[in-house]
Coordinates of C-alpha atoms and ligand atoms in Angstrom, one line a residue:
M20 CA -0.4 0.6 0.1
D21 CA 1.0 3.5 -0.6
V22 CA -0.5 6.3 0.9
S23 CA -1.1 8.7 -2.0
S24 CA -4.0 5.2 -3.0
L25 CA -5.2 4.6 0.8
D26 CA -8.4 3.3 1.0
P27 CA -9.9 4.3 4.2
D28 CA -12.5 1.9 4.7
R29 CA -10.3 -1.2 5.5
F30 CA -10.0 1.2 8.8
R31 CA -13.4 0.6 8.6
I32 CA -15.1 -2.4 11.6
S33 CA -18.0 -4.5 9.7
P34 CA -20.8 -4.7 12.0
G35 CA -20.5 -7.9 14.0
D36 CA -16.6 -7.9 13.6
A37 CA -13.8 -7.6 16.9
P38 CA -11.4 -5.1 15.7
G39 CA -8.6 -7.4 17.5
L40 CA -6.4 -3.8 19.2
A41 CA -4.1 -5.9 20.3
D42 CA -2.9 -6.6 16.9
R43 CA -3.8 -4.2 15.1
P44 CA -1.1 -1.6 13.6
T45 CA -1.1 2.3 15.6
R46 CA 2.0 2.8 12.6
A47 CA 1.7 3.5 9.1
D48 CA 4.8 2.5 9.1
D49 CA 3.6 -1.6 9.5
L50 CA 0.6 -1.6 7.3
L51 CA 3.2 1.3 4.1
G52 CA 5.9 -1.0 1.7
P53 CA 9.4 -0.1 3.1
D54 CA 10.4 1.0 0.4
D55 CA 7.5 4.2 0.8
E56 CA 10.0 6.2 2.3
D57 CA 8.6 9.7 1.0
A58 CA 5.8 8.9 2.4
K59 CA 5.2 11.4 5.4
A60 CA 5.9 14.2 3.2
T61 CA 3.2 12.2 0.1
A62 CA 0.3 12.5 3.6
E63 CA 1.6 16.1 4.4
A64 CA 1.0 17.1 1.1
L65 CA -2.9 14.8 1.0
N66 CA -3.5 16.9 4.6
E67 CA -3.5 20.2 2.9
E68 CA -5.2 19.4 0.3
L69 CA -7.7 17.5 2.3
S70 CA -8.2 20.0 4.7
E71 CA -8.8 22.6 2.0
R72 CA -11.8 20.2 0.5
I73 CA -13.5 20.4 4.1
G74 CA -13.4 24.0 3.9
D75 CA -15.6 23.9 1.1
L76 CA -17.6 20.6 1.6
Q77 CA -18.1 22.0 5.0
E78 CA -19.4 25.5 3.6
R79 CA -21.4 23.5 1.2
L80 CA -23.6 21.4 3.8
W81 CA -24.4 24.8 5.8
A82 CA -25.3 26.2 2.9
T83 CA -27.1 23.7 1.7
K84 CA -28.1 21.5 4.9
A85 CA -28.6 19.1 3.3
A86 CA -27.8 16.6 6.5
K87 CA -26.6 16.6 9.8
V88 CA -22.8 15.2 10.5
L89 CA -22.5 13.6 14.1
V90 CA -18.1 12.8 14.4
V91 CA -16.9 10.9 17.2
L92 CA -13.5 11.0 18.5
Q93 CA -12.6 8.0 21.1
G94 CA -9.4 7.3 22.7
M95 CA -7.1 6.8 25.5
D96 CA -5.2 10.4 27.3
T97 CA -2.5 11.3 23.9
S98 CA -3.8 9.4 21.3
G99 CA -4.7 13.3 19.2
K100 CA -8.9 13.8 19.9
D101 CA -7.4 17.5 20.4
S102 CA -5.0 17.8 18.2
T103 CA -7.3 16.1 15.6
T104 CA -9.5 18.2 15.3
R105 CA -7.8 21.3 15.4
R106 CA -6.3 19.6 11.9
V107 CA -8.8 18.0 10.7
F108 CA -11.4 20.6 10.7
G109 CA -9.4 23.4 11.6
A110 CA -10.5 25.2 7.1
G111 CA -14.3 24.8 8.7
S112 CA -15.5 27.5 9.4
P113 CA -17.1 28.6 13.0
L114 CA -21.1 29.0 11.9
G115 CA -21.5 25.3 10.9
I116 CA -18.8 24.2 13.1
A117 CA -19.4 22.9 16.8
V118 CA -17.0 20.8 19.0
K119 CA -18.6 19.2 22.7
G120 CA -16.0 17.8 24.9
F121 CA -17.4 15.7 27.4
G122 CA -15.6 15.3 30.6
R123 CA -16.9 13.4 34.7
P124 CA -20.5 14.4 34.7
T125 CA -21.5 17.3 36.4
E126 CA -24.3 15.7 39.4
E127 CA -27.0 16.9 37.0
E128 CA -25.8 15.0 34.5
L129 CA -26.0 11.9 36.8
A130 CA -29.1 12.1 37.9
H131 CA -30.7 12.3 34.9
G132 CA -30.0 9.4 32.5
Y133 CA -26.7 8.6 30.4
L134 CA -27.7 10.6 26.6
W135 CA -29.4 13.3 28.8
R136 CA -26.7 15.5 28.4
V137 CA -25.4 13.8 24.5
H138 CA -28.7 13.9 23.0
R139 CA -29.1 17.9 23.2
H140 CA -25.0 18.6 21.8
T141 CA -25.9 16.4 18.5
P142 CA -25.6 18.3 15.7
A143 CA -28.7 20.4 13.4
D144 CA -28.4 20.9 9.7
G145 CA -26.2 22.0 7.7
E146 CA -23.8 21.3 11.0
I147 CA -20.7 19.5 11.8
V148 CA -20.4 18.2 15.8
I149 CA -17.2 16.5 16.5
F150 CA -17.4 15.1 20.2
N151 CA -14.3 14.8 21.9
R152 CA -14.9 11.8 24.2
S153 CA -18.5 10.5 24.0
H154 CA -21.0 9.0 25.2
Y155 CA -18.8 5.4 24.7
E156 CA -18.0 6.7 28.1
D157 CA -20.0 5.4 29.7
V158 CA -19.0 1.9 28.8
L159 CA -15.2 2.7 28.8
V160 CA -14.8 3.9 32.1
V161 CA -17.7 3.3 34.0
R162 CA -17.3 -0.1 32.6
V163 CA -13.3 -0.2 34.1
D164 CA -14.0 2.0 37.5
D165 CA -16.5 0.8 38.3
L166 CA -19.0 3.5 38.3
V167 CA -22.2 1.4 37.7
P168 CA -23.2 -2.7 37.8
E169 CA -22.0 -5.0 34.7
G170 CA -25.3 -5.7 34.3
R171 CA -26.6 -1.7 33.2
W172 CA -23.7 -1.0 31.2
R173 CA -23.6 -4.0 29.2
R174 CA -27.4 -3.5 28.3
R175 CA -26.0 0.2 27.3
Y176 CA -24.5 -1.4 24.0
G177 CA -28.0 -1.8 22.6
H178 CA -29.4 1.9 23.6
I179 CA -26.6 3.0 22.3
V180 CA -27.1 1.5 18.7
D181 CA -31.1 2.8 19.2
F182 CA -30.3 5.8 20.4
E183 CA -27.1 6.4 16.8
R184 CA -29.9 4.9 14.7
M185 CA -32.7 7.2 15.7
L186 CA -30.2 9.8 14.2
A187 CA -29.3 8.3 11.8
D188 CA -32.7 8.2 10.8
E189 CA -33.2 12.1 10.8
G190 CA -30.6 13.0 8.6
T191 CA -26.9 12.7 10.8
I192 CA -24.4 11.0 9.0
I193 CA -22.5 9.2 11.8
L194 CA -18.6 8.7 12.1
K195 CA -16.6 7.3 14.7
F196 CA -12.9 7.3 15.5
M197 CA -11.0 5.4 17.5
L198 CA -7.4 6.5 17.8
H199 CA -5.4 3.8 18.7
I200 CA -2.1 4.1 19.8
S201 CA 0.7 2.7 21.1
H202 CA 1.8 1.9 25.2
D203 CA 4.8 3.3 24.7
E204 CA 4.0 6.1 22.5
Q205 CA 1.7 7.4 24.8
R206 CA 4.4 6.8 27.6
E207 CA 6.4 9.6 25.1
R208 CA 3.7 12.0 25.1
L209 CA 2.5 12.0 28.5
Q210 CA 6.2 12.0 29.7
E211 CA 6.0 15.3 27.4
R212 CA 3.2 16.1 29.1
I213 CA 5.6 16.6 32.6
D214 CA 7.9 17.9 30.6
N215 CA 7.1 20.6 28.3
P216 CA 6.0 23.2 30.9
K217 CA 3.0 23.9 27.8
K218 CA 1.7 20.9 28.0
H219 CA 1.1 20.8 31.9
W220 CA -2.5 21.6 31.3
K221 CA -2.8 19.2 29.9
F222 CA -1.8 16.6 31.8
E223 CA -3.6 15.3 35.6
H224 CA -2.0 12.3 37.7
H225 CA -5.0 10.9 37.1
D226 CA -3.5 10.2 33.5
L227 CA -1.3 7.6 35.1
R228 CA -3.8 5.8 37.1
V229 CA -6.0 5.7 34.3
R230 CA -2.2 4.0 32.3
E231 CA -2.0 1.1 34.7
S232 CA -5.0 0.4 33.4
W233 CA -4.4 0.1 29.6
G234 CA -5.0 -3.3 29.5
E235 CA -9.0 -3.1 30.8
Y236 CA -9.6 0.6 29.3
M237 CA -8.5 -1.6 25.6
A238 CA -10.4 -4.4 26.7
A239 CA -13.6 -2.6 26.7
Y240 CA -13.1 -0.3 23.8
E241 CA -12.6 -4.0 22.1
D242 CA -16.0 -5.0 23.2
A243 CA -18.2 -1.4 22.8
I244 CA -16.3 -1.4 18.7
T245 CA -17.3 -4.8 18.8
R246 CA -21.3 -4.1 19.8
T247 CA -21.2 -1.0 17.9
S248 CA -20.1 -0.9 14.8
T249 CA -23.1 -0.8 12.5
E250 CA -23.4 0.2 8.8
H251 CA -25.2 3.7 10.0
A252 CA -22.3 4.4 12.6
P253 CA -19.2 2.5 12.0
W254 CA -16.0 2.9 13.7
Y255 CA -12.9 3.6 11.6
V256 CA -10.1 2.1 14.3
V257 CA -6.6 4.4 13.2
P258 CA -3.8 3.5 13.4
S259 CA -2.9 7.3 15.7
D260 CA 1.0 6.7 16.7
Q261 CA 2.0 9.4 14.0
K262 CA -0.7 12.1 13.4
W263 CA 0.5 13.0 9.9
F264 CA -1.1 9.1 8.7
R265 CA -3.9 9.4 11.4
D266 CA -4.9 13.4 10.0
L267 CA -5.0 11.5 6.7
V268 CA -6.8 8.6 7.3
V269 CA -9.9 10.6 9.8
G270 CA -9.7 13.2 6.8
R271 CA -10.6 10.6 3.9
V272 CA -13.1 9.1 5.7
V273 CA -14.8 12.6 6.1
V274 CA -14.1 13.8 2.8
D275 CA -15.6 10.3 0.8
A276 CA -19.1 11.4 3.7
L277 CA -19.1 14.3 2.7
E278 CA -19.2 13.8 -1.1
R279 CA -21.0 11.1 -1.2
L280 CA -23.9 14.3 -0.6
E281 CA -23.2 15.1 -4.2
M282 CA -23.7 19.5 -2.8
P283 CA -24.5 21.6 -5.1
W284 CA -24.8 24.8 -3.9
P285 CA -28.3 25.9 -3.6
D286 CA -30.5 28.3 -6.9
P287 CA -29.9 32.1 -6.8
E288 CA -32.8 33.5 -6.1
P289 CA -35.4 34.5 -9.4
G290 CA -33.8 37.5 -11.0
I291 CA -30.0 37.3 -9.9
E292 CA -28.3 37.2 -13.5
G293 CA -27.1 40.3 -14.8
L294 CA -28.2 42.3 -11.1
V295 CA -25.6 45.2 -10.5
V296 CA -25.5 47.5 -7.7
E297 CA -26.4 51.2 -7.9
Ligands
LIG19 P1 -10.3 15.2 29.3 O1 -10.2 14.6 28.4 O2 -8.7 14.6 29.2 O3 -9.9 16.5 29.3 O4 -10.6 14.4 30.6 C1 -12.0 13.9 30.3 C2 -11.8 12.9 31.6 O5 -13.8 12.8 32.1 C3 -11.4 11.5 31.4 O6 -10.4 11.0 32.4 C4 -12.9 10.9 31.1 O7 -13.0 9.6 31.4 C5 -13.5 11.3 32.5 N1 -15.1 10.8 31.4 C6 -16.0 11.5 30.0 N2 -17.0 10.6 30.6 C7 -17.3 10.5 31.5 C8 -18.1 9.7 32.2 N3 -19.6 9.3 31.4 N4 -18.3 9.0 33.2 C9 -16.8 9.5 34.1 N5 -16.2 9.8 33.2 C10 -15.8 10.6 32.5
LIG20 MG1 -6.5 14.5 29.9

């Protein structure tokens, strides 16, 4: 495989398939031929084009209101959820793009059903909404930290499939990305957050405890992806140790989905032809 002929569908998990995270590559080198030395430079050039395409497609989406678009970003700490948002969607207009991060639920949120805080942030016609973490935390951290009994979080896979089915039936395109990094890469990135004062704000001691539960998180991701990758809301597992490759895969999936909408510019008001502004 070489980067310029990348088929982003190879990262999509078919309904019912297990992603096999333990054996799934986190680096492009595992996929690209050894002779593809220019892969990074090629990918970076492609990423610039993709960014422009996304800017144009997003404006068309906003102008035509052709669909609602929900992008879900999940991944371990440092997997690149923030930087993917910035680098892949940065050329979009703030008019029609929103980013919503989901952290620890407030008391009020906890008192409601777990989908309550999520549903109100789903996109409207013409909007792209990016979820930085999501309702999937309710079958990930909630499972690993034992925050509700097992019987309760297990039933959530079914709710989530139905919830996303409802959103899709009502005109939402849903794209879900698991940014897959290696345990080693996370060590380097966390260390960087400790060593670089500009990154201190991103570091919490809690992150080290989460890292200790890496295996349990991988098991939780494995089940969540197996049970909730559907035709209407597919999961893509993106090799994310290298940012240029991660951006390329996410960018390609997004561009392909938006291009399938075929969004010509809306017809002008009648009588616009030849009008001269005095
Ligand atoms: P960050 O993404 O670094 O801002 O961290 C957000 C934190 O909120 C992570 O530790 C998540 O695991 C946690 N979090 C997000 N959603 C939930 C949830 N539903 N229940 C418990 N913790 C959550
Ligand atoms: Mg954090």
